[in-house]
Structure formats: C-alpha cells, structure tokens
XYZ file of C-alpha atoms in Angstrom:
693
model
C -151.608 92.036 -66.923
C -148.705 90.153 -69.081
C -146.258 88.860 -67.918
C -143.245 90.756 -68.488
C -141.529 89.678 -72.251
C -144.300 88.529 -74.415
C -146.148 91.156 -75.790
C -150.361 90.673 -75.757
C -151.680 89.087 -79.638
C -149.115 86.339 -78.424
C -151.725 83.239 -78.633
C -149.639 81.255 -76.064
C -149.884 81.127 -72.050
C -148.327 83.798 -70.553
C -146.624 81.856 -67.677
C -144.558 79.879 -69.556
C -141.871 81.834 -71.199
C -140.603 83.120 -67.298
C -141.534 79.033 -66.193
C -138.753 77.752 -69.497
C -135.833 80.450 -67.158
C -137.630 79.307 -63.641
C -137.211 75.504 -64.507
C -134.104 75.506 -65.885
C -131.806 77.150 -63.176
C -133.866 74.664 -60.339
C -132.715 72.023 -62.661
C -136.398 70.640 -63.465
C -135.415 70.274 -67.303
C -138.091 68.353 -68.084
C -140.894 70.925 -67.198
C -138.149 73.378 -69.314
C -138.833 71.996 -72.020
C -142.154 71.125 -71.739
C -142.421 74.536 -71.860
C -140.297 75.850 -73.690
C -142.172 73.390 -76.255
C -145.348 75.243 -75.521
C -143.488 78.458 -76.513
C -142.548 77.061 -80.023
C -145.863 75.378 -81.162
C -147.192 79.721 -80.894
C -146.986 81.934 -83.040
C -147.082 85.031 -81.918
C -143.725 88.197 -81.765
C -141.487 87.637 -78.334
C -139.288 89.783 -77.055
C -135.467 88.521 -76.498
C -136.184 88.611 -73.017
C -138.689 85.732 -73.964
C -137.495 83.475 -76.120
C -133.983 83.850 -75.215
C -134.468 81.007 -72.257
C -136.789 78.749 -74.611
C -134.175 78.711 -77.750
C -131.142 77.387 -75.124
C -133.980 75.377 -74.040
C -133.877 73.390 -77.497
C -130.832 74.060 -78.790
C -130.023 71.825 -75.699
C -132.138 68.978 -76.276
C -131.025 69.304 -79.950
C -134.980 70.837 -81.269
C -133.153 72.997 -83.502
C -136.288 73.826 -85.804
C -137.622 74.572 -82.417
C -134.722 76.715 -81.646
C -135.653 78.657 -84.483
C -138.556 79.496 -85.035
C -138.938 80.697 -81.511
C -135.776 83.107 -82.358
C -137.298 84.583 -85.452
C -140.686 85.219 -83.890
C -138.593 87.752 -82.120
C -138.925 91.739 -83.651
C -136.024 94.066 -83.005
C -136.217 95.791 -79.836
C -132.776 98.236 -79.380
C -134.008 99.314 -75.776
C -130.679 99.405 -74.697
C -133.024 97.734 -71.117
C -133.495 94.438 -73.362
C -129.289 94.516 -74.757
C -128.198 90.896 -72.169
C -131.310 89.440 -73.365
C -130.543 90.054 -76.526
C -126.483 88.978 -76.435
C -128.427 84.972 -74.709
C -130.410 85.671 -77.977
C -127.901 86.012 -80.809
C -125.654 83.713 -78.613
C -127.700 80.935 -78.919
C -128.940 81.457 -82.046
C -125.316 81.036 -83.519
C -125.394 78.352 -80.649
C -128.173 76.674 -83.274
C -126.296 77.791 -86.650
C -122.990 76.250 -85.927
C -125.714 73.537 -84.889
C -126.503 73.603 -88.229
C -123.861 73.420 -89.750
C -123.745 77.209 -90.927
C -120.753 78.963 -89.705
C -121.673 82.481 -91.785
C -125.035 82.343 -89.617
C -123.518 81.397 -87.174
C -121.069 84.884 -87.168
C -123.359 86.927 -87.859
C -125.262 85.668 -84.990
C -122.114 85.680 -82.557
C -120.328 89.319 -83.794
C -123.877 90.172 -81.988
C -123.309 88.573 -79.256
C -120.510 89.562 -78.279
C -120.695 93.613 -77.711
C -124.070 93.089 -76.269
C -122.557 91.303 -73.723
C -120.147 93.262 -72.638
C -121.415 96.980 -73.046
C -124.586 94.833 -70.185
C -121.641 92.861 -68.844
C -123.534 90.036 -67.265
C -122.036 86.676 -66.756
C -124.302 84.154 -68.977
C -124.209 86.625 -71.949
C -120.901 86.694 -71.386
C -119.884 83.243 -71.491
C -122.732 82.280 -74.081
C -121.458 84.822 -75.972
C -117.104 83.826 -75.247
C -118.957 79.989 -76.099
C -119.717 80.364 -79.641
C -117.090 82.932 -80.281
C -113.822 80.035 -79.430
C -116.329 77.547 -81.857
C -115.984 80.173 -84.354
C -111.954 80.962 -83.589
C -112.486 76.531 -83.912
C -113.038 77.239 -87.486
C -110.769 79.627 -88.840
C -107.770 77.646 -86.620
C -107.276 80.122 -84.756
C -106.197 78.037 -80.953
C -105.302 81.520 -79.102
C -108.064 82.864 -79.987
C -110.560 79.279 -79.014
C -108.570 79.581 -75.936
C -108.513 83.222 -74.926
C -112.704 83.216 -75.637
C -113.052 79.684 -73.671
C -111.477 81.072 -70.625
C -113.705 84.005 -70.138
C -116.083 81.935 -70.840
C -115.548 79.499 -68.194
C -114.702 82.644 -66.058
C -118.053 84.421 -66.252
C -119.828 81.160 -66.319
C -118.810 80.474 -62.784
C -119.472 83.325 -61.877
C -123.074 83.269 -63.181
C -122.863 79.783 -60.975
C -124.157 78.194 -64.865
C -123.696 74.746 -64.616
C -125.054 74.011 -67.878
C -122.787 76.436 -69.530
C -119.631 75.050 -67.414
C -120.451 71.183 -68.153
C -120.220 72.960 -71.750
C -117.385 74.658 -71.930
C -115.426 72.105 -69.865
C -116.137 69.373 -72.189
C -115.676 71.749 -75.320
C -112.029 72.525 -74.782
C -111.408 68.775 -73.688
C -112.393 67.924 -77.035
C -109.674 70.665 -78.623
C -107.074 69.115 -76.239
C -108.055 65.817 -77.426
C -107.175 66.578 -80.699
C -103.799 68.534 -79.755
C -102.787 65.091 -78.162
C -102.765 66.510 -74.889
C -104.538 63.799 -72.736
C -103.666 64.603 -69.283
C -105.639 68.471 -69.724
C -107.904 66.572 -71.744
C -108.499 64.353 -68.868
C -108.403 67.127 -66.037
C -111.070 69.052 -68.089
C -113.885 66.170 -67.829
C -113.380 65.955 -64.960
C -113.735 69.228 -63.219
C -116.667 68.964 -65.927
C -118.604 65.669 -64.749
C -117.868 66.896 -61.107
C -119.955 69.032 -62.052
C -123.667 66.966 -62.053
C -122.436 66.300 -57.928
C -124.400 68.581 -56.269
C -127.613 70.742 -57.456
C -128.944 72.611 -60.213
C -128.319 69.503 -61.927
C -126.534 70.854 -65.510
C -128.774 70.031 -68.371
C -128.321 66.014 -69.515
C -127.376 66.714 -73.065
C -124.108 68.212 -72.036
C -123.255 65.724 -69.185
C -123.975 63.105 -72.045
C -121.844 65.019 -74.898
C -119.244 64.855 -71.329
C -119.386 61.178 -70.980
C -118.977 61.128 -74.635
C -115.552 62.888 -74.735
C -114.815 61.227 -71.121
C -114.930 58.047 -73.583
C -112.949 59.716 -77.205
C -110.398 60.022 -74.693
C -110.943 56.473 -73.789
C -111.015 55.618 -77.266
C -107.517 58.148 -78.225
C -106.061 56.223 -75.870
C -105.845 52.684 -77.298
C -108.586 51.792 -74.681
C -110.985 49.848 -76.950
C -113.307 48.453 -75.030
C -113.437 50.667 -71.657
C -114.341 53.495 -74.673
C -116.896 51.133 -76.240
C -118.455 51.392 -72.323
C -117.888 54.902 -72.273
C -120.158 55.689 -75.847
C -122.967 53.574 -74.411
C -123.407 55.192 -70.838
C -123.204 58.796 -72.901
C -126.266 57.219 -75.219
C -128.466 56.017 -72.264
C -128.287 59.533 -70.718
C -128.647 61.373 -73.836
C -132.048 58.836 -75.013
C -133.061 58.887 -71.396
C -132.975 62.693 -71.486
C -134.790 62.731 -74.776
C -132.163 64.656 -76.175
C -130.685 63.970 -80.476
C -127.239 64.886 -79.636
C -127.295 60.762 -79.239
C -125.808 60.908 -82.772
C -122.125 61.282 -81.353
C -121.713 58.522 -78.961
C -123.699 56.328 -81.890
C -120.603 57.904 -83.861
C -118.338 57.458 -81.356
C -119.358 53.535 -81.234
C -118.729 53.320 -85.379
C -114.853 54.328 -84.348
C -114.621 52.546 -81.729
C -115.681 48.834 -84.060
C -114.162 50.243 -86.969
C -110.507 50.727 -84.892
C -111.157 47.093 -84.086
C -111.986 45.441 -87.842
C -115.473 44.611 -86.569
C -117.510 46.122 -89.426
C -120.626 45.104 -89.305
C -120.987 46.704 -86.087
C -119.169 49.667 -87.134
C -121.682 49.961 -90.063
C -124.708 49.481 -87.389
C -123.812 51.832 -85.488
C -122.931 54.706 -87.438
C -125.810 53.932 -90.133
C -128.252 54.613 -87.023
C -126.078 58.290 -85.778
C -126.363 59.222 -89.793
C -130.234 59.103 -89.410
C -131.088 60.899 -85.664
C -128.712 62.891 -86.780
C -129.996 63.439 -90.415
C -133.597 63.719 -88.846
C -131.838 66.451 -85.895
C -130.264 69.014 -88.316
C -127.542 68.890 -86.599
C -125.159 68.872 -89.492
C -121.914 68.807 -86.524
C -122.964 64.720 -85.641
C -123.598 64.411 -88.836
C -120.574 64.888 -91.200
C -118.140 62.573 -88.918
C -121.112 59.338 -88.382
C -120.828 59.470 -92.147
C -117.062 60.397 -92.485
C -116.916 56.564 -90.541
C -120.431 54.897 -92.493
C -118.219 56.020 -95.878
C -114.915 54.193 -94.427
C -116.666 51.239 -93.120
C -118.553 50.869 -97.254
C -114.856 51.104 -98.762
C -113.419 48.617 -96.966
C -116.153 45.667 -98.056
C -116.712 46.706 -101.177
C -119.886 48.313 -101.056
C -120.654 50.574 -103.743
C -122.079 53.780 -102.190
C -118.835 54.246 -99.920
C -118.503 57.559 -102.385
C -121.877 58.881 -102.735
C -122.010 58.585 -98.728
C -118.871 60.616 -98.347
C -119.594 63.092 -101.296
C -121.816 64.305 -98.757
C -120.644 64.526 -95.931
C -118.327 66.555 -97.769
C -120.736 68.719 -99.345
C -122.472 68.977 -95.104
C -119.196 69.697 -93.640
C -117.444 73.103 -92.615
C -113.513 74.099 -91.695
C -113.599 72.194 -89.622
C -115.010 69.336 -90.674
C -112.979 69.681 -94.084
C -110.329 68.122 -93.780
C -111.903 64.505 -92.450
C -114.769 64.514 -95.026
C -111.889 64.639 -97.915
C -110.235 62.875 -96.361
C -113.056 59.929 -96.605
C -113.948 60.306 -100.180
C -110.210 59.509 -100.708
C -110.359 56.135 -98.796
C -113.413 55.391 -101.140
C -111.215 56.404 -104.241
C -107.475 55.198 -103.572
C -108.280 51.435 -104.291
C -110.134 52.550 -108.084
C -108.827 55.996 -108.324
C -105.322 56.823 -106.610
C -104.689 59.527 -108.613
C -107.890 60.863 -107.625
C -107.498 60.371 -104.149
C -104.324 61.164 -104.033
C -106.030 64.438 -105.181
C -108.148 64.628 -101.844
C -105.441 63.544 -99.884
C -103.251 66.065 -100.370
C -107.033 69.017 -99.701
C -107.134 67.399 -96.821
C -103.504 67.800 -95.398
C -104.150 71.966 -96.850
C -107.334 72.261 -94.628
C -105.725 69.933 -91.345
C -102.954 72.645 -91.100
C -105.458 75.564 -91.709
C -107.724 73.805 -88.708
C -104.794 72.677 -87.062
C -106.388 69.504 -87.038
C -102.887 67.014 -86.446
C -105.547 63.708 -86.070
C -106.940 65.401 -89.450
C -103.450 65.581 -91.109
C -102.029 61.928 -89.489
C -104.768 61.045 -91.389
C -104.235 62.483 -94.661
C -100.632 61.746 -94.783
C -101.868 58.188 -94.715
C -104.167 58.877 -98.000
C -101.459 60.086 -98.991
C -98.774 56.648 -98.544
C -101.775 54.683 -99.868
C -101.995 56.644 -103.799
C -97.819 55.718 -103.887
C -95.158 52.857 -104.462
C -93.183 51.769 -101.759
C -90.209 54.296 -102.161
C -93.578 57.078 -101.685
C -95.338 56.134 -99.231
C -92.238 55.380 -96.777
C -91.582 58.790 -95.819
C -95.143 59.630 -95.724
C -96.162 56.590 -93.393
C -92.924 58.369 -91.282
C -94.649 62.073 -91.265
C -97.879 60.059 -90.005
C -96.871 57.627 -87.587
C -94.586 60.930 -85.999
C -97.731 62.286 -85.618
C -100.745 60.135 -84.390
C -97.570 59.619 -81.893
C -97.744 62.755 -80.721
C -100.706 63.699 -80.578
C -101.282 59.630 -77.766
C -103.315 57.194 -80.482
C -100.739 54.181 -79.866
C -104.071 51.989 -82.078
C -103.215 54.931 -85.533
C -99.379 54.765 -84.134
C -99.758 50.763 -84.502
C -101.747 50.730 -87.677
C -99.614 53.255 -89.475
C -96.348 50.965 -88.310
C -98.675 47.803 -89.706
C -98.275 49.188 -93.511
C -94.852 50.944 -92.963
C -94.073 46.907 -92.301
C -95.736 45.675 -95.444
C -93.925 47.569 -97.688
C -90.408 47.974 -95.254
C -86.973 46.160 -96.429
C -88.053 43.402 -93.227
C -91.035 42.339 -93.661
C -91.607 38.958 -91.603
C -90.315 40.814 -88.487
C -91.533 44.167 -88.855
C -94.842 42.751 -89.690
C -95.065 40.298 -86.296
C -94.412 43.663 -83.862
C -96.678 45.862 -85.209
C -99.326 42.945 -85.772
C -98.745 41.831 -82.237
C -98.837 45.455 -80.750
C -102.375 46.068 -82.700
C -103.561 42.460 -81.351
C -102.535 44.107 -77.913
C -104.605 47.064 -78.683
C -107.500 44.731 -79.393
C -107.438 44.927 -82.973
C -107.551 42.668 -85.843
C -105.615 42.371 -88.172
C -107.211 40.806 -91.203
C -109.771 42.970 -91.593
C -110.136 46.736 -91.016
C -110.438 50.262 -92.632
C -107.375 52.907 -93.762
C -104.092 51.613 -94.179
C -105.837 48.444 -92.966
C -108.201 47.661 -95.294
C -107.129 44.521 -97.639
C -108.383 46.633 -100.441
C -105.276 48.870 -99.786
C -102.303 46.559 -98.864
C -100.324 46.062 -101.145
C -99.747 42.785 -102.782
C -98.569 39.874 -101.883
C -97.119 38.048 -104.258
C -99.132 35.488 -105.809
C -96.407 32.981 -105.725
C -93.696 31.713 -102.470
C -91.299 28.411 -101.903
C -91.226 26.179 -99.353
C -88.093 24.512 -98.324
C -88.285 24.003 -94.892
C -89.487 19.986 -94.339
C -90.203 19.229 -97.961
C -90.095 21.083 -100.690
C -92.500 23.046 -102.607
C -93.412 25.725 -104.721
C -96.562 28.311 -104.315
C -99.511 29.795 -105.800
C -102.585 31.818 -104.019
C -100.667 28.145 -101.041
C -101.698 25.833 -103.136
C -98.911 23.637 -104.219
C -97.707 23.603 -107.918
C -98.233 19.323 -108.550
C -95.144 17.454 -109.688
C -95.987 16.917 -113.135
C -96.274 20.700 -113.963
C -92.470 21.025 -113.558
C -91.842 18.662 -116.582
C -88.346 18.855 -115.960
C -87.022 17.502 -112.108
C -83.457 19.880 -113.096
C -86.640 22.974 -113.574
C -86.937 21.769 -109.567
C -82.770 21.741 -108.864
C -81.919 24.782 -110.574
C -84.117 26.786 -107.371
C -82.290 24.806 -104.862
C -79.655 25.228 -106.294
C -80.575 29.508 -106.481
C -82.404 29.528 -101.883
C -79.841 27.407 -100.785
C -78.433 31.578 -101.786
C -80.115 32.837 -100.189
C -80.238 35.819 -102.841
C -76.564 35.851 -104.380
C -75.708 35.361 -107.507
C -73.861 32.010 -108.746
C -72.522 31.835 -112.166
C -73.805 30.013 -114.687
C -70.550 27.922 -114.980
C -71.120 27.425 -111.730
C -74.658 26.340 -111.911
C -74.085 23.930 -115.345
C -71.568 21.646 -113.213
C -73.672 21.354 -110.234
C -76.958 20.298 -111.878
C -74.974 18.138 -114.810
C -71.223 17.343 -113.420
C -68.793 16.881 -115.724
C -70.955 17.100 -118.521
C -69.632 19.608 -121.310
C -72.135 22.236 -123.489
C -75.307 22.477 -121.758
C -74.849 26.278 -121.403
C -78.407 25.607 -124.284
C -79.689 23.334 -121.284
C -79.572 26.007 -118.416
C -81.062 28.493 -121.173
C -83.617 25.712 -121.295
C -83.946 24.826 -117.242
C -83.849 28.677 -116.482
C -87.690 28.711 -118.699
C -89.073 25.861 -117.767
C -88.209 27.343 -114.313
C -89.804 30.583 -115.094
C -93.097 29.230 -116.321
C -93.815 27.449 -113.475
C -93.325 30.564 -110.950
C -95.470 32.518 -113.195
C -96.882 30.162 -115.902
C -99.246 33.500 -117.247
C -96.627 34.974 -117.468
C -97.845 38.379 -115.262
C -94.280 40.054 -114.283
C -91.097 40.377 -116.702
C -88.872 37.423 -117.480
C -86.563 39.214 -113.662
C -89.496 39.439 -111.608
C -88.318 36.350 -110.150
C -85.144 35.588 -111.310
C -82.334 37.716 -112.216
C -80.049 36.923 -114.695
C -76.518 39.606 -115.051
C -73.518 39.112 -115.646
C -72.899 37.998 -111.909
C -75.408 35.451 -113.548
C -78.280 33.679 -111.719
C -80.253 34.445 -108.644
C -83.633 34.695 -106.992
C -84.970 37.960 -105.371
C -85.807 37.420 -102.436
C -88.174 40.825 -102.760
C -90.730 39.205 -104.993
C -90.084 35.124 -104.004
C -91.229 35.064 -100.108
C -89.482 31.829 -98.853
C -89.946 29.976 -96.227
C -86.495 29.569 -94.571
C -85.685 34.004 -95.451
C -88.988 34.566 -93.389
C -87.582 31.938 -90.147
C -84.196 33.283 -90.301
C -84.943 36.868 -90.343
C -87.844 36.483 -87.393
C -84.400 34.854 -85.086
C -81.728 37.535 -85.666
C -84.421 40.447 -85.342
C -85.559 38.718 -81.619
C -81.921 38.129 -81.563
C -80.943 41.322 -81.781
C -83.980 43.103 -79.592
C -83.264 40.943 -76.457
C -79.359 41.853 -77.122
C -80.847 45.629 -76.858
C -82.620 44.207 -73.894
C -86.488 44.708 -75.975
C -87.827 41.313 -73.764
C -91.677 41.672 -74.687
C -90.626 42.066 -78.386
C -88.066 39.846 -78.557
C -90.214 37.130 -77.256
C -92.654 38.212 -79.397
C -90.554 37.764 -82.585
C -88.511 33.975 -81.427
C -92.511 33.158 -80.583
C -93.137 33.564 -84.556
C -89.946 31.782 -85.342
C -90.243 28.760 -83.538
C -93.754 28.633 -84.587
C -92.109 29.664 -88.503
C -89.593 26.166 -88.396
C -91.800 23.147 -88.337
C -88.987 21.522 -90.145
C -84.779 21.456 -91.027
C -84.061 22.687 -95.004
C -85.232 20.218 -96.927
C -85.864 17.279 -94.366
C -87.321 14.555 -97.043
C -83.805 15.583 -98.868
C -81.720 14.654 -96.406
C -78.120 13.390 -98.326
C -79.117 17.151 -100.869
C -75.237 18.337 -100.982
C -76.627 22.024 -102.414
C -78.717 22.515 -99.375
C -76.161 21.936 -96.558
C -74.989 25.648 -95.883
C -78.676 26.815 -95.700
C -79.100 23.678 -93.654
C -76.713 23.860 -91.018
C -77.547 27.874 -90.436
C -81.511 27.471 -90.314
C -80.414 23.996 -87.677
C -77.913 26.220 -85.837
C -80.466 29.365 -85.480
C -83.532 27.585 -84.477
C -82.005 26.014 -82.057
C -79.959 29.688 -80.627
C -84.064 30.951 -80.675
C -84.619 28.590 -78.752
C -82.017 28.884 -76.022
C -82.254 32.361 -75.770
C -86.964 31.982 -75.662
C -86.237 30.164 -73.500
C -83.926 32.896 -71.152
C -86.267 34.951 -71.967
C -89.222 32.794 -70.606
C -87.554 32.098 -67.263
C -86.451 35.763 -66.982
C -90.453 37.037 -67.101
C -91.757 34.110 -64.186
C -93.713 32.516 -67.879
C -92.768 29.303 -66.443
C -93.955 26.885 -68.689
C -92.905 28.844 -71.767
C -89.645 27.867 -70.507
C -90.028 24.453 -70.514
C -91.894 24.837 -73.645
C -88.700 25.960 -75.407
C -86.334 24.654 -74.309
C -88.168 20.587 -74.887
C -88.387 22.305 -77.973
C -84.583 23.111 -78.016
C -84.168 18.704 -76.321
C -86.417 18.109 -79.483
C -84.070 18.703 -81.921
C -80.177 18.644 -79.912
C -81.419 15.377 -77.658
C -77.829 16.198 -76.376
C -77.988 19.618 -75.252
C -76.567 20.153 -72.359
C -77.411 23.669 -70.588
C -80.851 23.837 -71.835
C -81.602 20.409 -70.751
C -80.486 21.452 -66.844
C -82.021 24.495 -67.467
C -85.558 23.210 -68.027
C -84.565 21.134 -65.011
C -83.370 24.133 -62.901
C -86.985 25.462 -63.990
C -89.216 22.832 -62.927
C -87.845 23.158 -59.525
C -88.111 26.865 -59.057
C -91.806 26.434 -59.298
C -91.897 23.124 -57.126
C -92.824 20.404 -60.703
C -89.941 18.692 -58.606
C -92.029 15.042 -60.063
C -91.426 16.599 -63.896
C -88.059 18.020 -62.565
C -86.380 14.369 -61.593
C -88.126 13.130 -64.933
C -85.568 15.550 -66.565
C -83.031 15.164 -64.698
C -83.152 11.549 -65.686
C -83.288 11.728 -69.471
C -80.379 14.149 -69.279
C -78.419 11.964 -67.035
C -78.695 9.270 -70.083
C -77.707 11.299 -73.025
C -74.492 12.421 -71.172
C -73.823 9.182 -70.616
C -74.058 7.823 -73.696
C -71.845 10.883 -74.472
C -69.397 8.971 -72.173
C -70.143 12.099 -69.760
C -69.774 12.422 -66.483
C -73.797 14.015 -65.658
C -73.658 17.501 -63.449
C -75.088 17.231 -60.274
C -79.306 17.822 -59.465
C -78.659 21.482 -58.211
C -80.381 24.606 -59.130
C -78.480 27.103 -61.195
C -78.412 31.031 -60.798
C -80.493 32.503 -64.240
C -78.990 34.378 -65.761
C -79.712 37.832 -66.398
C -80.929 39.219 -69.465
C -78.993 42.759 -70.633
C -80.518 46.232 -69.674
C-alpha cells in the first residue's frame, strides 16, 4: 500500500514524505533535509500532506528552487480533510515567494493559507499562516497588523510546540523592534528566541543562525561594532555548518560593520560574497541589502560600477527594501549628479515614510542634505540626527554630527567633538560612506594662514615661497587684517599702519590689496571678495573662507572652557587637549617686536595659559595624574612663575605617591618665587578645586 499523501504514480521512495516531517519534528534536520531532497528529485504529483513538510524544510535550508518544484507538483484537492495541510503548504509557498521578493505571489498564497488554517484550527497551520500575513503587513507599513499577526502566530506556534516557528517569529519581531529603535524590546525577543535552542528538539539551524544574526545587528545598531562583527561571524559559522543558503545575511552584516568603521576593502569583500551567495540561492530579501552596501562602498572608493550595482538593487527591491535601495542609488550619484541624487532622496523619503521605516528615512534625509548648500542642509541633518538618536544608533548620529560640524559656524570645536565620538565607537573618520565619504564632504578652503609660531600662507598645505609675494607690504597687510580677527579696518588706518606719516597712499594700498589677492588666489578661481572683503566699512578677511590657525585655536579653547563651565568634563578635556595641540607657539614668535599683532598675541597667550590650567584641573579631577602633570608642565613652560599651577602639580604628584618628582618640582617652584622676592608656600597638599556639576 502506498504511504498516505503520495500518489500511486509517484516514482520516489514512498517513505520520504512521512520521514521528512518525522525527522524535522525530532530535530534531526540532516535526515529531514536528505529526505526532502529525494522528494524534490521526483517528478510525480503530490498531495499537500506530502509536499508541505518538504517545502518547509527546503525553504528553511534556502533551497528555494527545489522548494518551488515540490509545491508545483501538488494537484488541487478540495477535500476538507486536507485543509490544514493545504494551509501549511500555502503558507510555506508564500514564504518561498517572500524570499524571492515576489510580494504578489506571496500575498496570493498567504491569502489562501489563512482561511484554510482558521477553518481547520490546527495551531501549526495557524502559526505559519499568521507569520506570512505579518510579513505582508510589514510591506504595507502597517505596524499594528504586523504586531497582531505575529502575536497570533506566536501563540499558535507555542501551542503546537513548533520551536523552529517560534524562533522564526521572535527573530522577526526582534528585527522589527530594532527598526523602530526599541533596543530593549529587540533584546528581549532575541533572548527568548535563542533560549529555544537550549532543549531538544533543536530548531532548524537556519533560524538559529538568523537569530544570532539579528542579535549581532542589535549590537551593530547600538554602536558596539567589534562585538557585532564577532556575532555576525558566529551566525555565519552556524549557517555554513548547516549548509544553509542564508549565509548572505551575516555576510551583509559583516560588510556593514566594516563599512561603518571605514574599513572599506574588508566591507567590499564581505558584501561581494553576500551578493554572490544571495544571487546563487535566489534570496532577493538578502540580495538587496547586500547590493546596497556594496554600491555605497564602491561609490566611496570611486568605482564606476557603483551606479549599476545600486540600480540592480532598485530593480530587485520590494516595498520593504525600496527606500534603502533608492537611497543607495542616490549615494552613488551625489558627488557627480547632485540634482539626480536629490530626486532619489525624495523618493526614498516617501518610500520610507510609507513603510514606516525610520532608519531608511534618516538615511534618505542624510542623503538629501548632501545635495544642498549648507543653509539648506542644516535642517535636513538636524532631522536625520533626531531620527538616528530616537532609534538608538550612536554611530549614525555621530556621523551626522560630523557632517553638521563641517558646515557649521564653529567647525573647529564641533568637528573635534564629533570625530572624538566616532573614534570612541571605533570609526575611522578619514574614510567611510554616506556623509563621511570624501566625495561628498564640503570642500575645504585650498588656502589657509599660519600665525602661530611663524607666518605663512599655505596652498593645499604647502607654504607660499617668499619670492612669490613680490611685496613685503602685502605680507604685512595680511598680518594686520588677521590681527583684527575679521573686524574691518578703514583704508585710512591701513595706509597709516603700512606707510606711517606718508600722504596719498590710496593707490599703493589698492596695488597691495591686488598683490595679496593674487597670492591668496593665484588662479583667480574665486570672486574678488571671497577671501578679502572690501566695502564702506573698510577691509577685512573673511574667517569663513580663509582659515587661520589662531582663530581655530581660540575657538577650541573657548568651547573647552564653556564645556568645563557647563560640567561636561569629558567633552571639555577633548576640546582643551585639541586646543593644546593647536598651539605650537605664540603669535608670530619669530617677529616679537611686531606691534600690530601685540593684542592678538596677548589674547592667544592668555587663552593658552587659561586652557592649560583648566585642562590640568579637569585631569586631576578625573584622577589622571599624568594628564594633569603634562598640562601644568606646559603651563609652566610658558609661564614659569605661575604659582598656583606649580603648587597644584606638586600636590597631584604627592597624592599619587611620586614624592621624589614632587620634591624636585617644589624646589624649582621655590627658586622661581625667590627670584621674584616672594616667600614660597609650604609643601603641603592643598584642597582640590572641584568642578561645577
């Protein structure tokens, strides 16, 4: 007698259909897969009862073509006795179509599965049917329906004891929670999912691997890039050992972890392998993210295949992945075709809102900002930063903060803080994709001025030779203008400063201005007032277009002092250390008698001493003895008679047990005080200055 469910003209081993389900329910997936493969090799017609276990097992294994071949051999059998089996077959057929990216076919099968499952009432069928309905609800952006179907699916899966389906549902819900920025909810789902692997029967390894992948993705979104990388590797190992074709998912995760860090060669390798695996298996839902990541990396490295790669992702995308794919295409065009990139950004914004995908929305807003001038880009970046922060993605939020800093009013200080945050997250700020990509950064000024230590005008970092000036007065003019820090100075005052006591110098001043403009912009690529502004108020340089090192130092120092005063000690230390590094010497130390820059020189020196005092105090407060000593030593290098700094250095050395060094520093301090005719304070520990909260 033939096994029930297998038609008499079916030429394969008659034990296969029953064996597939028996081994699957026992957690013996190797044997279940073996029998499902034998069934797929057959040619005769099947009943739904015979076909659905094999379709399920082959789908879980990622062998979609074989799964389709099995379900295609089922003849229509309206017998109500087989309603649950037909429901299960339709549900797993819908899952196969989902993996293929064929949403229409998925919907047709899913809409057949649910009524049949409800009519039969078998928990296993209800779990499978509600799961695919949840997937379809996600494509519509209907989170309420998505939640409802997953809740019903989980209840039914628990009632049936189907651990594989339970794990699948929880992993999918975790992914949804992660998209919405509910990191705690995602973690709870994944803990429950992976807890299902503790007892027999074991769930299918593909579901275990995908749950591991989602947990790694959770770490990635939380900014723990190295831990995420380890998690993706573990998921990849699980899937590869099982011979499952779902390896494209953790490979894509690895690619993104490298991409976010700025390790673009490694990212490209991982993405390319993910594309190869997903293409070979025909898993479109895995293929599109891999193509998008690869396109971003190719664009950031100037590879001309970036555009076609992103276009392929757009062609393969569904409603669920359309926004990400469209944005990826925009990122490949943003440098060369900003108008076209903006169109793709607008489409991505619309698709992301329709799908209620906040991460895709933030990505599209970030892209749109890169197509606009600074004034229009700022509100878009603010919106993107708000979304990234809301969904708990610190790397993306810091990346956008750096983009804002590069176009902001205080780029020196803001950029230092943003870069510090990214480095703390293991991100290289010199490379990267999206708004970190070199091709989409606002162009820096090709010319800058050095005033600290010695004077120089630099083009692309190289000093302009003295012979290229043709006029010492042009050099003196620029020094006078910089000493005013962007405030206009009248032509009359300039004439008197450059040619004291002489009359009728207006023509000479005009010639000198022309000479200076030629030095700053020898190719005449910018407008005449781009670097030097001349109007009724007088003459000034424009600090927004002509970077000057002393300006950058003062902004960093002021920002550090403000952060310290506001109780933001960690931020203050970063800024104060950057200010220290930006001060190689005083203003025009090689021209100590130049009266015109005395005010600026005194301002910078005073600010530097204040910066070192503040940095020493902040380091001492953080119990960083070496940092405190280094700051106070720098202070004393510039002002050997600073009593408070000397005594605080002695105190912190004493408190840390470095008594010999403390004694030597005290003797130096005492000598300095006696030189001034001041009695040295006794060597004792003074109370620590507490920072304001």
